[in-house]
CSV table of C-alpha atoms in Angstrom, one decimal:
chain,number,residue,atom,x,y,z
A,1,UNK,CA,-17.2,36.0,-5.5
A,2,UNK,CA,-20.7,34.3,-5.0
A,3,UNK,CA,-21.3,37.2,-2.3
A,4,UNK,CA,-20.0,40.4,-4.6
A,5,UNK,CA,-22.5,38.7,-7.0
A,6,UNK,CA,-25.4,38.2,-4.9
A,7,UNK,CA,-24.8,42.1,-4.4
A,8,UNK,CA,-25.3,42.8,-7.5
A,9,UNK,CA,-28.4,41.8,-8.4
A,10,UNK,CA,-30.9,43.9,-6.7
A,11,UNK,CA,-29.4,46.7,-8.3
A,12,UNK,CA,-30.0,45.3,-11.7
A,13,UNK,CA,-33.7,43.5,-10.6
A,14,UNK,CA,-35.2,46.0,-8.3
A,15,UNK,CA,-37.6,42.9,-7.6
A,16,UNK,CA,-34.7,41.3,-5.1
A,17,UNK,CA,-34.4,44.0,-3.0
A,18,UNK,CA,-36.5,42.5,-0.5
A,19,UNK,CA,-35.2,39.4,-0.9
A,20,UNK,CA,-32.4,37.3,1.1
A,21,UNK,CA,-30.7,34.9,-1.2
A,22,UNK,CA,-30.7,31.3,-0.1
A,23,UNK,CA,-27.2,29.7,0.4
A,24,UNK,CA,-27.2,25.7,-0.6
A,25,UNK,CA,-24.3,23.5,-0.5
A,26,UNK,CA,-24.9,20.2,-2.6
A,27,UNK,CA,-22.5,17.2,-3.0
A,28,UNK,CA,-21.3,16.7,-6.2
A,29,UNK,CA,-23.7,13.8,-7.9
A,30,UNK,CA,-26.8,14.9,-6.2
A,31,UNK,CA,-30.1,16.4,-7.1
A,32,UNK,CA,-31.1,19.8,-6.5
A,33,UNK,CA,-35.1,20.9,-6.3
A,34,UNK,CA,-36.5,24.3,-6.1
A,35,UNK,CA,-40.3,25.7,-6.2
A,36,UNK,CA,-40.9,29.1,-7.6
A,37,UNK,CA,-44.4,30.6,-6.5
A,38,UNK,CA,-45.8,33.4,-9.0
A,39,UNK,CA,-48.4,35.5,-7.3
A,40,UNK,CA,-51.7,35.8,-10.1
A,41,UNK,CA,-54.0,33.5,-11.5
A,42,UNK,CA,-53.7,34.8,-15.0
A,43,UNK,CA,-49.8,34.9,-15.1
A,44,UNK,CA,-49.6,31.0,-15.8
A,45,UNK,CA,-49.5,32.1,-19.2
A,46,UNK,CA,-46.3,34.6,-18.8
A,47,UNK,CA,-42.8,33.5,-19.4
A,48,UNK,CA,-41.1,31.4,-16.4
A,49,UNK,CA,-37.7,30.8,-16.6
A,50,UNK,CA,-34.8,29.6,-14.6
A,51,UNK,CA,-31.4,31.7,-14.9
A,52,UNK,CA,-28.0,31.9,-14.2
A,53,UNK,CA,-26.2,35.1,-13.1
A,54,UNK,CA,-23.0,35.4,-15.4
A,55,UNK,CA,-21.2,38.3,-16.4
A,56,UNK,CA,-24.0,40.5,-15.0
A,57,UNK,CA,-26.6,39.1,-17.0
A,58,UNK,CA,-28.9,36.7,-17.0
A,59,UNK,CA,-28.0,33.4,-18.4
A,60,UNK,CA,-31.4,31.6,-19.3
A,61,UNK,CA,-31.0,27.8,-18.3
A,62,UNK,CA,-34.3,26.8,-19.3
A,63,UNK,CA,-38.0,28.2,-19.6
A,64,UNK,CA,-41.8,27.3,-19.8
A,65,UNK,CA,-44.8,28.9,-21.1
A,66,UNK,CA,-47.9,27.4,-20.9
A,67,UNK,CA,-47.0,23.9,-22.0
A,68,UNK,CA,-44.0,24.9,-24.3
A,69,UNK,CA,-40.5,24.2,-23.0
A,70,UNK,CA,-37.4,25.9,-24.2
A,71,UNK,CA,-33.4,24.6,-23.5
A,72,UNK,CA,-30.5,27.0,-23.8
A,73,UNK,CA,-27.7,25.0,-22.7
A,74,UNK,CA,-25.9,22.2,-23.2
A,75,UNK,CA,-27.0,20.4,-19.5
A,76,UNK,CA,-30.5,21.1,-20.1
A,77,UNK,CA,-30.5,19.6,-23.6
A,78,UNK,CA,-29.0,16.6,-22.1
A,79,UNK,CA,-31.6,16.4,-19.3
A,80,UNK,CA,-30.2,17.8,-16.4
A,81,UNK,CA,-32.0,20.9,-16.0
A,82,UNK,CA,-35.7,20.4,-16.0
A,83,UNK,CA,-38.6,23.1,-15.4
A,84,UNK,CA,-42.4,22.0,-15.1
A,85,UNK,CA,-45.8,24.3,-14.2
A,86,UNK,CA,-48.1,23.9,-12.3
A,87,UNK,CA,-50.9,26.6,-13.0
A,88,UNK,CA,-53.5,25.5,-10.0
A,89,UNK,CA,-51.1,26.1,-7.3
A,90,UNK,CA,-49.5,28.8,-9.1
A,91,UNK,CA,-45.8,27.2,-8.3
A,92,UNK,CA,-43.2,26.3,-11.2
A,93,UNK,CA,-40.5,23.5,-10.3
A,94,UNK,CA,-36.8,23.5,-11.4
A,95,UNK,CA,-34.7,19.9,-10.9
A,96,UNK,CA,-30.9,19.7,-11.5
A,97,UNK,CA,-29.6,16.2,-11.1
A,98,UNK,CA,-26.4,14.9,-11.0
A,99,UNK,CA,-24.8,18.3,-10.2
A,100,UNK,CA,-21.0,19.0,-10.8
A,101,UNK,CA,-18.7,21.3,-9.3
A,102,UNK,CA,-19.0,23.5,-12.4
A,103,UNK,CA,-22.9,24.2,-11.6
A,104,UNK,CA,-21.8,26.1,-8.9
A,105,UNK,CA,-23.1,30.0,-8.8
A,106,UNK,CA,-25.9,32.1,-8.6
A,107,UNK,CA,-29.3,31.3,-9.9
A,108,UNK,CA,-32.7,33.2,-9.7
A,109,UNK,CA,-36.2,32.1,-10.9
A,110,UNK,CA,-38.2,34.9,-12.6
A,111,UNK,CA,-41.2,35.4,-14.8
A,112,UNK,CA,-41.8,38.1,-17.6
A,113,UNK,CA,-44.6,39.4,-19.1
A,114,UNK,CA,-44.4,40.4,-22.6
A,115,UNK,CA,-41.1,42.3,-23.7
A,116,UNK,CA,-40.9,43.3,-20.1
A,117,UNK,CA,-37.9,42.6,-18.1
A,118,UNK,CA,-37.7,39.3,-16.1
A,119,UNK,CA,-39.4,39.5,-12.7
A,120,UNK,CA,-37.2,37.5,-10.3
A,121,UNK,CA,-38.7,35.6,-7.3
A,122,UNK,CA,-35.9,33.5,-5.7
A,123,UNK,CA,-32.5,33.2,-5.6
A,124,UNK,CA,-30.1,30.6,-4.9
A,125,UNK,CA,-26.6,30.9,-4.5
A,126,UNK,CA,-25.6,27.2,-4.8
A,127,UNK,CA,-22.4,25.4,-4.1
A,128,UNK,CA,-21.8,22.2,-5.5
A,129,UNK,CA,-18.7,20.6,-3.1
A,130,UNK,CA,-16.6,17.7,-3.7
A,131,UNK,CA,-16.2,15.0,-0.7
A,132,UNK,CA,-13.8,12.9,0.1
A,133,UNK,CA,-13.5,10.0,3.2
A,134,UNK,CA,-10.1,9.2,3.7
A,135,UNK,CA,-7.9,7.1,6.5
A,136,UNK,CA,-5.0,8.1,8.3
A,137,UNK,CA,-1.6,8.0,6.5
A,138,UNK,CA,-3.2,7.7,2.9
A,139,UNK,CA,-2.7,10.6,0.1
A,140,UNK,CA,-5.0,12.9,-1.1
A,141,UNK,CA,-4.9,14.2,-4.6
A,142,UNK,CA,-8.1,17.0,-5.7
A,143,UNK,CA,-8.4,18.9,-9.4
A,144,UNK,CA,-10.0,22.0,-9.7
A,145,UNK,CA,-10.8,23.1,-13.2
A,146,UNK,CA,-11.6,26.7,-13.9
A,147,UNK,CA,-11.5,26.6,-17.5
A,148,UNK,CA,-14.9,28.7,-17.7
A,149,UNK,CA,-13.7,31.3,-15.4
A,150,UNK,CA,-10.5,32.9,-16.6
A,151,UNK,CA,-8.2,33.6,-14.1
A,152,UNK,CA,-5.1,32.4,-15.9
A,153,UNK,CA,-2.7,35.3,-14.4
A,154,UNK,CA,-4.1,35.2,-11.0
A,155,UNK,CA,-2.2,33.1,-7.6
A,156,UNK,CA,-4.1,30.1,-6.8
A,157,UNK,CA,-4.3,28.8,-3.1
A,158,UNK,CA,-5.6,25.9,-0.9
A,159,UNK,CA,-7.1,27.3,1.9
A,160,UNK,CA,-8.9,25.7,5.1
A,161,UNK,CA,-12.3,27.2,5.8
A,162,UNK,CA,-13.1,27.9,9.2
A,163,UNK,CA,-16.9,28.4,9.7
A,164,UNK,CA,-16.9,30.2,12.9
A,165,UNK,CA,-15.1,33.2,11.3
A,166,UNK,CA,-16.0,32.9,7.6
A,167,UNK,CA,-12.3,33.5,7.1
A,168,UNK,CA,-10.3,31.0,5.1
A,169,UNK,CA,-6.4,30.2,6.1
A,170,UNK,CA,-3.7,29.5,4.1
A,171,UNK,CA,-2.1,25.8,3.2
A,172,UNK,CA,-0.2,26.4,0.4
A,173,UNK,CA,-0.2,28.6,-2.5
A,174,UNK,CA,1.4,28.8,-5.8
A,175,UNK,CA,4.8,31.2,-6.0
A,176,UNK,CA,4.4,32.6,-9.3
A,177,UNK,CA,1.7,33.7,-11.8
A,178,UNK,CA,3.4,32.8,-15.0
A,179,UNK,CA,0.8,32.1,-18.0
A,180,UNK,CA,3.0,30.1,-19.9
A,181,UNK,CA,4.3,27.5,-17.7
A,182,UNK,CA,3.2,25.5,-14.8
A,183,UNK,CA,3.1,27.4,-11.4
A,184,UNK,CA,3.9,25.2,-8.3
A,185,UNK,CA,4.2,25.9,-4.3
A,186,UNK,CA,4.7,23.1,-1.8
A,187,UNK,CA,4.4,23.7,2.4
A,188,UNK,CA,4.9,21.1,4.8
A,189,UNK,CA,2.9,17.9,3.5
A,190,UNK,CA,0.7,19.7,0.7
A,191,UNK,CA,1.7,21.1,-2.7
A,192,UNK,CA,-0.1,22.9,-5.2
A,193,UNK,CA,0.3,22.7,-9.1
A,194,UNK,CA,-1.4,25.0,-11.3
A,195,UNK,CA,-1.5,24.4,-15.1
A,196,UNK,CA,-2.8,27.9,-16.9
A,197,UNK,CA,-2.8,26.2,-20.0
A,198,UNK,CA,-5.0,23.7,-19.0
A,199,UNK,CA,-6.6,25.9,-16.7
A,200,UNK,CA,-6.6,23.2,-13.8
A,201,UNK,CA,-5.1,23.4,-10.1
A,202,UNK,CA,-3.8,20.0,-8.9
A,203,UNK,CA,-3.6,19.8,-4.8
A,204,UNK,CA,-1.9,17.0,-3.0
A,205,UNK,CA,-1.9,16.2,0.4
A,206,UNK,CA,0.3,13.8,1.9
A,207,UNK,CA,0.1,11.4,5.1
A,208,UNK,CA,-3.3,12.6,5.8
A,209,UNK,CA,-4.0,13.0,9.9
A,210,UNK,CA,-7.2,13.1,11.4
A,211,UNK,CA,-7.2,16.7,12.6
A,212,UNK,CA,-7.0,17.2,8.7
A,213,UNK,CA,-10.9,16.9,8.7
A,214,UNK,CA,-12.6,20.0,7.3
A,215,UNK,CA,-13.5,22.2,4.9
A,216,UNK,CA,-10.9,23.1,2.0
A,217,UNK,CA,-11.4,25.4,-0.7
A,218,UNK,CA,-9.4,25.6,-4.5
A,219,UNK,CA,-9.0,29.7,-4.4
A,220,UNK,CA,-7.7,32.3,-6.2
A,221,UNK,CA,-5.1,34.0,-4.1
A,222,UNK,CA,-4.8,38.1,-3.9
A,223,UNK,CA,-2.4,38.7,-0.7
A,224,UNK,CA,-2.7,42.0,1.1
A,225,UNK,CA,-6.3,42.5,0.7
A,226,UNK,CA,-9.4,42.4,2.8
A,227,UNK,CA,-10.4,39.3,1.0
A,228,UNK,CA,-7.7,37.2,-0.1
A,229,UNK,CA,-8.8,34.2,-1.2
A,230,UNK,CA,-12.1,34.0,-4.0
A,231,UNK,CA,-13.8,30.5,-3.7
A,232,UNK,CA,-13.3,28.5,-7.4
A,233,UNK,CA,-14.5,25.1,-5.4
A,234,UNK,CA,-15.0,23.6,-2.3
A,235,UNK,CA,-13.6,20.4,-0.8
A,236,UNK,CA,-15.1,18.4,2.5
A,237,UNK,CA,-12.3,16.1,3.8
A,238,UNK,CA,-13.1,13.5,6.3
A,239,UNK,CA,-10.2,11.7,7.8
A,240,UNK,CA,-10.7,8.4,10.0
A,241,UNK,CA,-8.5,6.7,12.2
A,242,UNK,CA,-7.0,3.3,11.1
A,243,UNK,CA,-8.8,0.3,13.0
A,244,UNK,CA,-6.7,-0.7,15.4
A,245,UNK,CA,-4.8,-4.4,14.5
A,246,UNK,CA,-4.9,-7.2,16.9
A,247,UNK,CA,-1.8,-9.8,17.1
A,248,UNK,CA,-1.8,-13.2,17.9
A,249,UNK,CA,1.6,-14.8,18.4
A,250,UNK,CA,1.6,-18.5,17.8
A,251,UNK,CA,5.0,-20.4,19.2
A,252,UNK,CA,6.4,-22.7,17.1
A,253,UNK,CA,9.0,-24.2,18.5
A,254,UNK,CA,11.8,-23.0,21.4
A,255,UNK,CA,15.0,-21.5,21.1
A,256,UNK,CA,18.0,-22.8,22.8
A,257,UNK,CA,21.3,-20.4,22.3
A,258,UNK,CA,24.6,-22.2,22.5
A,259,UNK,CA,27.8,-20.0,23.0
A,260,UNK,CA,30.5,-20.8,20.1
A,261,UNK,CA,32.9,-22.7,22.8
A,262,UNK,CA,30.1,-25.1,24.3
A,263,UNK,CA,29.3,-25.9,20.1
A,264,UNK,CA,32.9,-27.2,19.8
A,265,UNK,CA,33.4,-29.4,22.9
A,266,UNK,CA,29.9,-30.3,21.9
A,267,UNK,CA,31.2,-31.5,18.4
A,268,UNK,CA,34.3,-32.7,20.0
A,269,UNK,CA,32.5,-35.0,22.5
A,270,UNK,CA,30.7,-36.6,19.3
A,271,UNK,CA,33.4,-37.5,17.3
A,272,UNK,CA,35.4,-39.0,20.7
A,273,UNK,CA,31.8,-41.1,21.2
A,274,UNK,CA,32.0,-42.7,17.5
A,275,UNK,CA,35.7,-43.7,17.8
A,276,UNK,CA,34.9,-45.2,20.7
A,277,UNK,CA,32.2,-47.1,19.5
A,278,UNK,CA,33.6,-48.4,16.5
A,279,UNK,CA,36.2,-50.2,18.8
A,280,UNK,CA,34.1,-51.9,20.5
A,281,UNK,CA,32.1,-53.2,17.7
A,282,UNK,CA,35.4,-54.3,16.1
A,283,UNK,CA,36.1,-56.1,19.8
A,284,UNK,CA,32.7,-57.9,19.4
A,285,UNK,CA,33.3,-59.8,15.6
A,286,UNK,CA,36.2,-62.4,17.4
A,287,UNK,CA,33.6,-62.5,20.3
A,288,UNK,CA,30.9,-63.6,17.8
A,289,UNK,CA,33.0,-65.9,15.7
A,290,UNK,CA,34.3,-67.9,19.1
A,291,UNK,CA,30.6,-68.3,20.1
A,292,UNK,CA,29.8,-69.6,16.3
A,293,UNK,CA,32.6,-71.6,16.3
A,294,UNK,CA,32.0,-73.5,20.2
A,295,UNK,CA,28.3,-73.9,19.0
A,296,UNK,CA,29.7,-75.6,15.8
A,297,UNK,CA,31.6,-77.9,17.8
A,298,UNK,CA,29.3,-78.8,20.2
A,299,UNK,CA,26.6,-79.7,17.4
A,300,UNK,CA,29.2,-82.0,15.8
A,301,UNK,CA,29.4,-83.9,19.2
A,302,UNK,CA,25.8,-84.3,19.4
A,303,UNK,CA,25.8,-85.9,16.1
A,304,UNK,CA,28.6,-88.6,17.1
A,305,UNK,CA,26.8,-89.5,19.5
A,306,UNK,CA,23.2,-89.8,17.9
A,307,UNK,CA,21.6,-87.6,19.6
A,308,UNK,CA,19.8,-86.3,16.6
A,309,UNK,CA,16.5,-84.8,18.7
A,310,UNK,CA,18.5,-82.6,20.4
A,311,UNK,CA,20.6,-81.8,17.5
A,312,UNK,CA,18.8,-78.8,15.7
A,313,UNK,CA,16.9,-77.2,19.2
A,314,UNK,CA,20.6,-77.1,20.7
A,315,UNK,CA,22.0,-75.4,17.5
A,316,UNK,CA,19.2,-72.9,17.5
A,317,UNK,CA,19.6,-72.0,21.5
A,318,UNK,CA,23.1,-71.8,21.0
A,319,UNK,CA,23.4,-69.6,18.1
A,320,UNK,CA,20.5,-67.1,19.1
A,321,UNK,CA,22.2,-65.6,21.8
A,322,UNK,CA,25.4,-65.3,19.6
A,323,UNK,CA,23.9,-63.0,16.6
A,324,UNK,CA,21.1,-61.2,19.0
A,325,UNK,CA,23.3,-59.9,21.7
A,326,UNK,CA,25.8,-58.1,19.5
A,327,UNK,CA,23.2,-57.0,17.1
A,328,UNK,CA,21.4,-55.2,20.3
A,329,UNK,CA,24.6,-53.8,21.2
A,330,UNK,CA,25.2,-52.4,18.0
A,331,UNK,CA,22.1,-51.0,17.9
A,332,UNK,CA,22.2,-49.3,21.4
A,333,UNK,CA,25.1,-48.1,20.5
A,334,UNK,CA,24.1,-46.3,17.2
A,335,UNK,CA,21.2,-45.0,19.1
A,336,UNK,CA,23.4,-43.4,21.6
A,337,UNK,CA,25.4,-41.9,18.7
A,338,UNK,CA,22.4,-40.2,16.7
A,339,UNK,CA,21.3,-38.5,19.7
A,340,UNK,CA,24.4,-37.2,20.8
A,341,UNK,CA,24.7,-35.9,17.4
A,342,UNK,CA,21.2,-34.4,17.4
A,343,UNK,CA,21.8,-32.8,21.4
A,344,UNK,CA,25.0,-31.4,19.7
A,345,UNK,CA,23.5,-29.3,16.9
A,346,UNK,CA,22.0,-25.9,17.8
A,347,UNK,CA,18.4,-25.5,17.5
A,348,UNK,CA,16.8,-23.0,15.2
A,349,UNK,CA,15.2,-19.6,17.3
A,350,UNK,CA,11.6,-20.1,17.5
A,351,UNK,CA,9.0,-19.0,14.9
A,352,UNK,CA,6.5,-16.7,15.4
A,353,UNK,CA,3.4,-16.6,13.0
A,354,UNK,CA,1.8,-13.5,13.0
A,355,UNK,CA,-1.5,-12.8,12.2
A,356,UNK,CA,-3.1,-9.6,11.9
A,357,UNK,CA,-6.8,-8.7,11.8
A,358,UNK,CA,-8.3,-5.7,11.3
A,359,UNK,CA,-11.9,-4.2,10.7
A,360,UNK,CA,-13.0,-3.5,7.0
A,361,UNK,CA,-13.1,0.0,6.0
A,362,UNK,CA,-14.3,1.9,2.7
A,363,UNK,CA,-12.7,5.3,1.4
A,364,UNK,CA,-15.1,7.1,-0.8
A,365,UNK,CA,-14.0,9.4,-2.9
């Protein structure tokens, strides 16, 4: 579409026949500055203008004559389009700030003497593109508006532009051209949705891969023609591979598997051991009673003989083994039983702590 407009300009403005339109691509949100030279010194009092070629005519954006500036569009009145004249160097400059996709089009700077036609000085074919930075397996969602362009009844497409051949390869396109309902299409990982009431195309690409990087167009689609795609908006997509993750494995325990048969045998062994330990404890009780009785009898004999100095040491000496020995046997037996129980229980599988580390990455819209 831009090429067709540029080809029409020399027919309407003969001064453009010797000019080659300059093609500029700017990222959305960036700024554009254009310098326009006018030849004669006395022309600084002539009207200088910045025009956009729409509907086969010049749509004036801003003008300046001497030091008086006139603003004709909402963007100009908001301060996004400015014009300045430098009569000493015979140059006037145009600045467009915070560019939008809707600013894409063909522009030219011109001057006019009196009521004569505009004399074009420089022509610019401007493309304002959206830029996305993604990681592999991310999803992309893009909205393309054609509110100011019409195109309600045409099919829409998402195509990949091949700069080497100058052709755009169809990725996905709408199947219908209804003007009163949603038109959809899906192919592989890409889908398209055209809302003719809102005049908005929505493109979705899922599970992005690095090879998906490239230049894409939201476009009008007229198949079986010489130029099947007419650009509505350009999108530049960059898909980077995800940083490799480092896995650190930390063993927190050892694992030991016990077959079901071994576990049953171990449990039976523990029960048998507890029974034997209980019987031994019961047998120790009469032994302890006999020893204590013997100590008491011997203690009384020493009292009757008047050996008072030997009574207490002898009693302690006799009673100590009687108490300590059975206590030691009991503690040892209990300890062995607990060890038997602990070894009989299967241990839990070893635990692993996974630590994932990856470098920080940023995704820009």
